[in-house]
mmCIF file of C-alpha atoms in Angstrom:
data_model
loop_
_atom_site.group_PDB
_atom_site.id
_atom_site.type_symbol
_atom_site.label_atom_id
_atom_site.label_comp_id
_atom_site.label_asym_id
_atom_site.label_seq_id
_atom_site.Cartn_x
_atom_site.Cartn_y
_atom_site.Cartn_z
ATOM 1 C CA UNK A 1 -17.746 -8.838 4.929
ATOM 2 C CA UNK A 2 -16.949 -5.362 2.811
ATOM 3 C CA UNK A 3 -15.988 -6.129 -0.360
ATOM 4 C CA UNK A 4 -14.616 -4.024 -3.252
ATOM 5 C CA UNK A 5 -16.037 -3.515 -6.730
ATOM 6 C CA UNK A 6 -15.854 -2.086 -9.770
ATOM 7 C CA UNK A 7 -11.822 -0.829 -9.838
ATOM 8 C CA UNK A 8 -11.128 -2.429 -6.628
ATOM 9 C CA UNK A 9 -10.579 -6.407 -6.371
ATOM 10 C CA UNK A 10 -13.770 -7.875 -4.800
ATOM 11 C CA UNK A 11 -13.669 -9.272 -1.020
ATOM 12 C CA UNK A 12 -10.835 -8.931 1.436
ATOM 13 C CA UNK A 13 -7.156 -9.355 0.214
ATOM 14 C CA UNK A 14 -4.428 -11.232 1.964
ATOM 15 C CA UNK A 15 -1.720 -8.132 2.058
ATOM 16 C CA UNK A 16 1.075 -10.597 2.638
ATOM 17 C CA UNK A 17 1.811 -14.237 1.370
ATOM 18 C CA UNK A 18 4.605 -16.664 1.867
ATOM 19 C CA UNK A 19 5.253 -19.657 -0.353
ATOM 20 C CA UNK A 20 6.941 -23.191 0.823
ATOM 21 C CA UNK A 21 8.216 -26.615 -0.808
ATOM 22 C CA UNK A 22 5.587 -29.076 -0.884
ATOM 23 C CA UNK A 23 6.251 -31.966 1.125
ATOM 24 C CA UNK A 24 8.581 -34.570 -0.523
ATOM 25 C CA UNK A 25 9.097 -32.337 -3.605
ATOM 26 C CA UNK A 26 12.799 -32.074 -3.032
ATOM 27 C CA UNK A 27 15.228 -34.659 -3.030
ATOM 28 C CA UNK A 28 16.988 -36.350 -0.292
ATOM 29 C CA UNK A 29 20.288 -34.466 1.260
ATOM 30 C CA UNK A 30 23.329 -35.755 1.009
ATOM 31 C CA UNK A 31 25.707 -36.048 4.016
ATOM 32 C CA UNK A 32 28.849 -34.788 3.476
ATOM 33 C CA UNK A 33 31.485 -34.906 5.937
ATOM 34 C CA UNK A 34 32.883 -31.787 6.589
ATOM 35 C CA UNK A 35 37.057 -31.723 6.560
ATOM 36 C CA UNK A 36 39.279 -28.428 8.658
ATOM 37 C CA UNK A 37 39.690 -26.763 5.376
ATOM 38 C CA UNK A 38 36.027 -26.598 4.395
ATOM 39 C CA UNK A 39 34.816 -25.492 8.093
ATOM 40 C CA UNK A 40 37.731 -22.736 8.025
ATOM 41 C CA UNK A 41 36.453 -21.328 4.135
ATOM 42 C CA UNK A 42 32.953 -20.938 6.055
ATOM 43 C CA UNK A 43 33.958 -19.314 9.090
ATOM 44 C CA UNK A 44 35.278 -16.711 6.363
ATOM 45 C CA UNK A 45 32.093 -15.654 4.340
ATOM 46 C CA UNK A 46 31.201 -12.509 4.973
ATOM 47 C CA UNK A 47 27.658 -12.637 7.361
ATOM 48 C CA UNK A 48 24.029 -12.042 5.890
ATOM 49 C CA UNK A 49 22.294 -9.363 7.870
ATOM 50 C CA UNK A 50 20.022 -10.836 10.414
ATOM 51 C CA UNK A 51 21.708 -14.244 9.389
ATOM 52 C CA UNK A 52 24.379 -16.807 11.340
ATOM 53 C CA UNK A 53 26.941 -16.792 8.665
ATOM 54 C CA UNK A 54 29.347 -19.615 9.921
ATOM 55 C CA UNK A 55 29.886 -21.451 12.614
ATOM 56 C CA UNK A 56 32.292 -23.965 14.047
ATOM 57 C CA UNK A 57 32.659 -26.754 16.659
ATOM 58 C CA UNK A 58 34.011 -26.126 20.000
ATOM 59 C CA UNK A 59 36.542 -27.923 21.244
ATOM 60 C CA UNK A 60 36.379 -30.917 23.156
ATOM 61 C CA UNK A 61 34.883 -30.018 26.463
ATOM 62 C CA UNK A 62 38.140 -30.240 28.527
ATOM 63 C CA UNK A 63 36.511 -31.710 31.873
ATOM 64 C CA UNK A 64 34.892 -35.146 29.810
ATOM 65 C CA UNK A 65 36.838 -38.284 30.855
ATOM 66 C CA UNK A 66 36.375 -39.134 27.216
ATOM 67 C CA UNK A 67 37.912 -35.906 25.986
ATOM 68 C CA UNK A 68 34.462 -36.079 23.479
ATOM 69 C CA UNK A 69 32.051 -33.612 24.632
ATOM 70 C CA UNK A 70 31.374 -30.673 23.040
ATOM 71 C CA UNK A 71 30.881 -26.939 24.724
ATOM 72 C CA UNK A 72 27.241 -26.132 23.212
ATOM 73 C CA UNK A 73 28.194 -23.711 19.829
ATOM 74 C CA UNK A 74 26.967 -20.194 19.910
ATOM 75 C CA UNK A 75 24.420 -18.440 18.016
ATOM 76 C CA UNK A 76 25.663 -15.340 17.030
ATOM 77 C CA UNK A 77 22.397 -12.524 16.823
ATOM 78 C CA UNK A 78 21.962 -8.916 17.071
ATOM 79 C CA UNK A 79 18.546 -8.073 19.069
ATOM 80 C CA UNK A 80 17.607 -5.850 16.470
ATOM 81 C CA UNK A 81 17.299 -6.973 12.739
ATOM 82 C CA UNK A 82 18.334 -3.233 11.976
ATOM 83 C CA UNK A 83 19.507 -0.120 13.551
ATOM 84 C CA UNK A 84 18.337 3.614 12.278
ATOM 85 C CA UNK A 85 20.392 6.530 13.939
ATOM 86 C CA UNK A 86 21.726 10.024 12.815
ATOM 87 C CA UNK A 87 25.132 10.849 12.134
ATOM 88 C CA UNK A 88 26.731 11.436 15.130
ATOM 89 C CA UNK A 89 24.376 9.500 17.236
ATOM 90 C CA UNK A 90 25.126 7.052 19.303
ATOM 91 C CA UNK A 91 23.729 2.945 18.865
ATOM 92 C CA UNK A 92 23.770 0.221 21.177
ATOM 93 C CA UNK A 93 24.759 -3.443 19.753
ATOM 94 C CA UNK A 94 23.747 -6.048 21.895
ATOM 95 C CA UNK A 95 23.874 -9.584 21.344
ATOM 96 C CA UNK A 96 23.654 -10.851 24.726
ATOM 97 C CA UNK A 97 21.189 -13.830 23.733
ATOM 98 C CA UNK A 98 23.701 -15.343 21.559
ATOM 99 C CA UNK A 99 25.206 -17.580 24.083
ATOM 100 C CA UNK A 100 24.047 -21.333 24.784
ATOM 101 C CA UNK A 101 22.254 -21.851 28.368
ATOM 102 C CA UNK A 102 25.928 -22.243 30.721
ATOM 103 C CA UNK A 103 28.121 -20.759 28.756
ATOM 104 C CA UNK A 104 29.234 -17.044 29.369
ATOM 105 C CA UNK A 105 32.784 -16.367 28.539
ATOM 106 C CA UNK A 106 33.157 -15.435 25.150
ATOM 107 C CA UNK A 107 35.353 -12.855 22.678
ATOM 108 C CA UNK A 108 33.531 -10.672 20.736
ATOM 109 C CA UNK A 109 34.675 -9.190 17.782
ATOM 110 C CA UNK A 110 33.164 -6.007 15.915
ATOM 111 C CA UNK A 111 32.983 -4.929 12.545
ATOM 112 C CA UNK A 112 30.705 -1.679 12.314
ATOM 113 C CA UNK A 113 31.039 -0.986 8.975
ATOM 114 C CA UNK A 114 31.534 -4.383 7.366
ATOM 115 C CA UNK A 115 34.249 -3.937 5.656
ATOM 116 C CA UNK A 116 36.134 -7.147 7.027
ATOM 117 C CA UNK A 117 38.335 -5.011 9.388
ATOM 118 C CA UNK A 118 37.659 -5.643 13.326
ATOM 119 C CA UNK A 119 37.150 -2.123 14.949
ATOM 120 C CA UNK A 120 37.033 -3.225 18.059
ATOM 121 C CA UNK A 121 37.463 -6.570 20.859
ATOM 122 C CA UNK A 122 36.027 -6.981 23.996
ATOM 123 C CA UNK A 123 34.278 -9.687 26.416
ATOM 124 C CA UNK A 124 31.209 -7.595 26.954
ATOM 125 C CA UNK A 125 28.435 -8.510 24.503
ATOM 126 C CA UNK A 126 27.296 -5.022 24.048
ATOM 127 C CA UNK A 127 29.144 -2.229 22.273
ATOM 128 C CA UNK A 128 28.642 0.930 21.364
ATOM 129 C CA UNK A 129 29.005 3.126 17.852
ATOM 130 C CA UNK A 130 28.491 6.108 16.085
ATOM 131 C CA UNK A 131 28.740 7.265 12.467
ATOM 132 C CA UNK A 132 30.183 10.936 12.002
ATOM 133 C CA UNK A 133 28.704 10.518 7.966
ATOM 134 C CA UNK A 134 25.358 9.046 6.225
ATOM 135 C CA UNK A 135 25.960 5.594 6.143
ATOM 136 C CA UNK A 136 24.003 2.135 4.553
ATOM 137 C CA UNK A 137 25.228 -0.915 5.312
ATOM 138 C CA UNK A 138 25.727 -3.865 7.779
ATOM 139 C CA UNK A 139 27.681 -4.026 11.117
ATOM 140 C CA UNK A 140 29.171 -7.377 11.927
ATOM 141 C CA UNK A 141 30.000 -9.385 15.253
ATOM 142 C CA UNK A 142 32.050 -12.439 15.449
ATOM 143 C CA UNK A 143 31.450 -14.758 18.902
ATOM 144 C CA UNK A 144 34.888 -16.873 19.859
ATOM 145 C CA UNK A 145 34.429 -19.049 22.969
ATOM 146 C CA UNK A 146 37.706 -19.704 24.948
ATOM 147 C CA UNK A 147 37.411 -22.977 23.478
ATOM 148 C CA UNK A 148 37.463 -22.557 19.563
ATOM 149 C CA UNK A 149 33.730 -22.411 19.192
ATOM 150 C CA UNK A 150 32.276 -19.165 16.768
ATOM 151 C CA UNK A 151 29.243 -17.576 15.336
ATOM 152 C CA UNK A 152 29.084 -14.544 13.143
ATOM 153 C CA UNK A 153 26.205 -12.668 12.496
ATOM 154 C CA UNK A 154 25.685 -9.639 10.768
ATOM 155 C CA UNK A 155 22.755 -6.648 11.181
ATOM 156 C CA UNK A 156 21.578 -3.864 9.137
ATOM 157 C CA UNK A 157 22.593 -0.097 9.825
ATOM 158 C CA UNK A 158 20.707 2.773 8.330
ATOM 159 C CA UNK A 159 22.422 6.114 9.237
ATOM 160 C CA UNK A 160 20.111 9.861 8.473
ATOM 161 C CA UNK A 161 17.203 7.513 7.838
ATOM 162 C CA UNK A 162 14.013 5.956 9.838
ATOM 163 C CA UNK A 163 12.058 3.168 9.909
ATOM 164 C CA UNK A 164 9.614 4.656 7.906
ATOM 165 C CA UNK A 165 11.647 6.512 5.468
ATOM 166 C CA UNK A 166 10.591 5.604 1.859
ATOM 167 C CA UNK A 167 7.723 4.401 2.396
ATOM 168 C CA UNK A 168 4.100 6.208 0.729
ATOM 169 C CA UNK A 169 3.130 8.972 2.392
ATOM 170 C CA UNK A 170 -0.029 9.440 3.823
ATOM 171 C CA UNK A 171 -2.858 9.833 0.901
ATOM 172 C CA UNK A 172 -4.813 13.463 0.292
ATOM 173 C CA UNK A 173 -8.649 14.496 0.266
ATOM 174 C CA UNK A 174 -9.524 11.242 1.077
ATOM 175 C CA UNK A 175 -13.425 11.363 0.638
ATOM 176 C CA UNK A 176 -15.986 9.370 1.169
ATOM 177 C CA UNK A 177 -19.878 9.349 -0.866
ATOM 178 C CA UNK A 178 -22.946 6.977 -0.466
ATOM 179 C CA UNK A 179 -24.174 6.137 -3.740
ATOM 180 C CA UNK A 180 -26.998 3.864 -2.592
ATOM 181 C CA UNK A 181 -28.424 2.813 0.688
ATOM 182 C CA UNK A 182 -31.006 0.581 1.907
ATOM 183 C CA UNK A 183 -31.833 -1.188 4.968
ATOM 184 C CA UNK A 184 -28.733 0.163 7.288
ATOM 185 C CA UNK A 185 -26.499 -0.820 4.719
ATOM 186 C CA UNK A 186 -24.295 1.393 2.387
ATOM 187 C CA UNK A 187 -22.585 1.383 -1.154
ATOM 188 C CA UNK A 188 -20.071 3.947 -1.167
ATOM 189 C CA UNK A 189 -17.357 5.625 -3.210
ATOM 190 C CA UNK A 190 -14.086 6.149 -2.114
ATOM 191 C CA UNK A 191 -11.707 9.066 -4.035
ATOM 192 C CA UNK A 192 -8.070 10.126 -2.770
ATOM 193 C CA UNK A 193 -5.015 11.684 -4.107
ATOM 194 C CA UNK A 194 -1.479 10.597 -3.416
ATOM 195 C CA UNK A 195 0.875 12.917 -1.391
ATOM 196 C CA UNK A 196 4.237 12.547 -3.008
ATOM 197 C CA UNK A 197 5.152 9.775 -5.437
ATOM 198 C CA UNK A 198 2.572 7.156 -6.525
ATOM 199 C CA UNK A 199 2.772 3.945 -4.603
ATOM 200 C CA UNK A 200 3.091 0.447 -5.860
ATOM 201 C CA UNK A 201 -0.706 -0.070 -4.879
ATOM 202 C CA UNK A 202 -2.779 1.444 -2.700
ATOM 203 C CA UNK A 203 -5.451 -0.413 -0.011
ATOM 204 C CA UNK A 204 -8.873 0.468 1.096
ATOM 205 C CA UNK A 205 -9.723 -0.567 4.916
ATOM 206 C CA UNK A 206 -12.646 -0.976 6.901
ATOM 207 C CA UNK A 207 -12.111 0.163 10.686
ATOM 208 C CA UNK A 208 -8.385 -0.802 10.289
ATOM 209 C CA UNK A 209 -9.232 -4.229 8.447
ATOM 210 C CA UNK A 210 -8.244 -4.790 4.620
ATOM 211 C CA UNK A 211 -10.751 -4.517 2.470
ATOM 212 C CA UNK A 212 -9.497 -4.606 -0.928
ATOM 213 C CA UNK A 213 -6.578 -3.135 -3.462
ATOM 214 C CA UNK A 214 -6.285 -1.723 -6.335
ATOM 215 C CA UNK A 215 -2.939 -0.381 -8.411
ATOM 216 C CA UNK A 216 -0.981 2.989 -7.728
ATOM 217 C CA UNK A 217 -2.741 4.865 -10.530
ATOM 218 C CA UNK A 218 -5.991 4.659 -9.366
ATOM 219 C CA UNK A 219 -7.948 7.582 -7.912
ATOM 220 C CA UNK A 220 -11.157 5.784 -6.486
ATOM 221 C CA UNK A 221 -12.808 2.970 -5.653
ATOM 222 C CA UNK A 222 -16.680 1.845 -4.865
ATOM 223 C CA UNK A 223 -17.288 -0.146 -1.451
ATOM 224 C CA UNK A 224 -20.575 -2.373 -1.099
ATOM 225 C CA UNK A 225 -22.423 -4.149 2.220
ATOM 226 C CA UNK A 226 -20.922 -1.053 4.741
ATOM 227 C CA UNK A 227 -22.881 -1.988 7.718
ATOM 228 C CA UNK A 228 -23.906 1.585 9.283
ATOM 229 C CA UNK A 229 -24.839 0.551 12.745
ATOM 230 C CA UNK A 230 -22.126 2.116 14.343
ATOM 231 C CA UNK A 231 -19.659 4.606 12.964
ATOM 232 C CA UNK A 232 -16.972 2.977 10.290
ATOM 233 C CA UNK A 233 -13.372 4.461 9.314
ATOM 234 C CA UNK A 234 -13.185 3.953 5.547
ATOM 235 C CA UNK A 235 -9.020 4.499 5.274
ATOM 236 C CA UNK A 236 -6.758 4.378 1.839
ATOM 237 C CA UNK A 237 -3.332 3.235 2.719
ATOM 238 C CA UNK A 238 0.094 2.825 -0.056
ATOM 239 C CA UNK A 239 1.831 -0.040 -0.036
ATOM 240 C CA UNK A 240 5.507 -0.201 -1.909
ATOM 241 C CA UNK A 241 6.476 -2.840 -4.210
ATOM 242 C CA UNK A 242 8.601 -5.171 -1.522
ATOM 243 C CA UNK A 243 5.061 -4.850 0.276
ATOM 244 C CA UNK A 244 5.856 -2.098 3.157
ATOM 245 C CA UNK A 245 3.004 -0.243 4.147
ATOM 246 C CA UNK A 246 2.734 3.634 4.024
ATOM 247 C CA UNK A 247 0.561 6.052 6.797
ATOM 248 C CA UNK A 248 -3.144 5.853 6.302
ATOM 249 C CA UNK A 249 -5.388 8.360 5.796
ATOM 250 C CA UNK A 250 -9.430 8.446 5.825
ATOM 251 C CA UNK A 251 -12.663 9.564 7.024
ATOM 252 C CA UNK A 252 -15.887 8.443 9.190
ATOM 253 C CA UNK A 253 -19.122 7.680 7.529
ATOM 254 C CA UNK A 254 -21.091 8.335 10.516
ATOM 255 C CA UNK A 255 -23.688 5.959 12.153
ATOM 256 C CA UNK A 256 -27.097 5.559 11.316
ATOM 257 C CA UNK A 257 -30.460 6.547 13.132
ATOM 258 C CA UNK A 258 -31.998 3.584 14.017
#
């Protein structure tokens, strides 16, 4: 495998982690029953994009002899995590999948700015918006089933941005030089130049592979064990400090004669 020296952290760097509790490290939960007033102070929080924010029992199912079934309870979710639009433009909510298998009579209440003010009510699980100014914030839907049952869920809305916006841009006169060679195999240097503000840190790839990283100030980097047989895409790519990853950028070291 490639592996970066000198300024650049030897062998291939995991660009993402994740951390969890170790098994049994937390103590037991405690069951706590849950009384009208408590349920009701949920069902008010205000919704965490992407997030069920409260939910509530439905009703006993009316057809049960025993009068103790319960409806299956909705779970309120936008399809998208986030929306990006213009001002002006229109977006499409939709959060058709929120419904339990059987059930498909619902209210659906919409909050497009989050404010706590319902713009608009409707049975369809779909609605429509747009936003006549630049706007960042979270649009909220609240599911009532004829029965009592909710779920609230909120999503992200990013108006005169993209995806993409504020992330690094591309690096500049990316370049490539062999330093050493021997036996097909290549130690090279890498040099670039950012293309707007430095990143948080910047990483080299191998054919679209990490390879390595090193911190937003640096300039260049030095690349042992690149395998020549066939072409290789050295690329230099900026990644921000909550991890999102700007445009790459690189060149071809070109195969060599056999």
């Amino acid at each position: 495998m490639d592996r970066i020296v000198g300024a650049l952290l030897a062998g291939a760097v995991l660009l993402t982690a994740s951390s969890c509790a170790l098994p049994g490290s937390g103590q037991p939960s405690e069951t706590v029953p849950q009384t009208a007033a408590a349920t009701a102070a949920a069902a008010s929080q205000k919704a965490v994009p992407g997030q069920t924010a409260a939910t509530t029992p439905f009703a006993a199912n009316p057809g049960s002899a025993a009068g103790q079934a319960a409806v299956p309870l909705p779970a309120a979710r936008f399809a998208n995590p986030d929306y990006y639009a213009m001002p002006g433009q229109t977006i499409t909510f939709n959060v058709s999948e929120s419904l339990p298998r059987g059930v498909n009579i619902a209210q659906y209440e919409w909050d497009f700015d989050g404010d706590g003010v319902i713009d608009e009510v409707g049975p369809i699980p779909v609605a429509t918006h747009s936003y006549s100014a630049v706007f960042e914030g979270a649009a909220t839907v609240r599911i009532i089933h004829a029965t009592g049952g909710l779920s609230t869920a909120s999503t992200g809305v990013h108006i005169d941005r993209g995806p993409r916006d504020g992330l690094p841009a591309a690096p500049v006169n990316v370049g490539v030089v062999v330093t050493a060679h021997a036996d097909g195999i290549s130690t090279v240097q890498i040099t670039w130049e950012p293309d707007g503000p430095e990143p948080y840190r910047w990483g080299v790839t191998v054919d679209g592979f990490p390879a390595g990283m090193v911190e937003g100030g640096a300039r260049t980097a030095t690349m042992t064990d690149v395998h020549r047989a066939e072409d290789v895409k050295i690329g230099v790519v900026g990644f921000s400090e909550n991890g999102g990853m700007g445009d790459n950028a690189g060149v071809t070291l070109p195969a060599l004669p056999e």
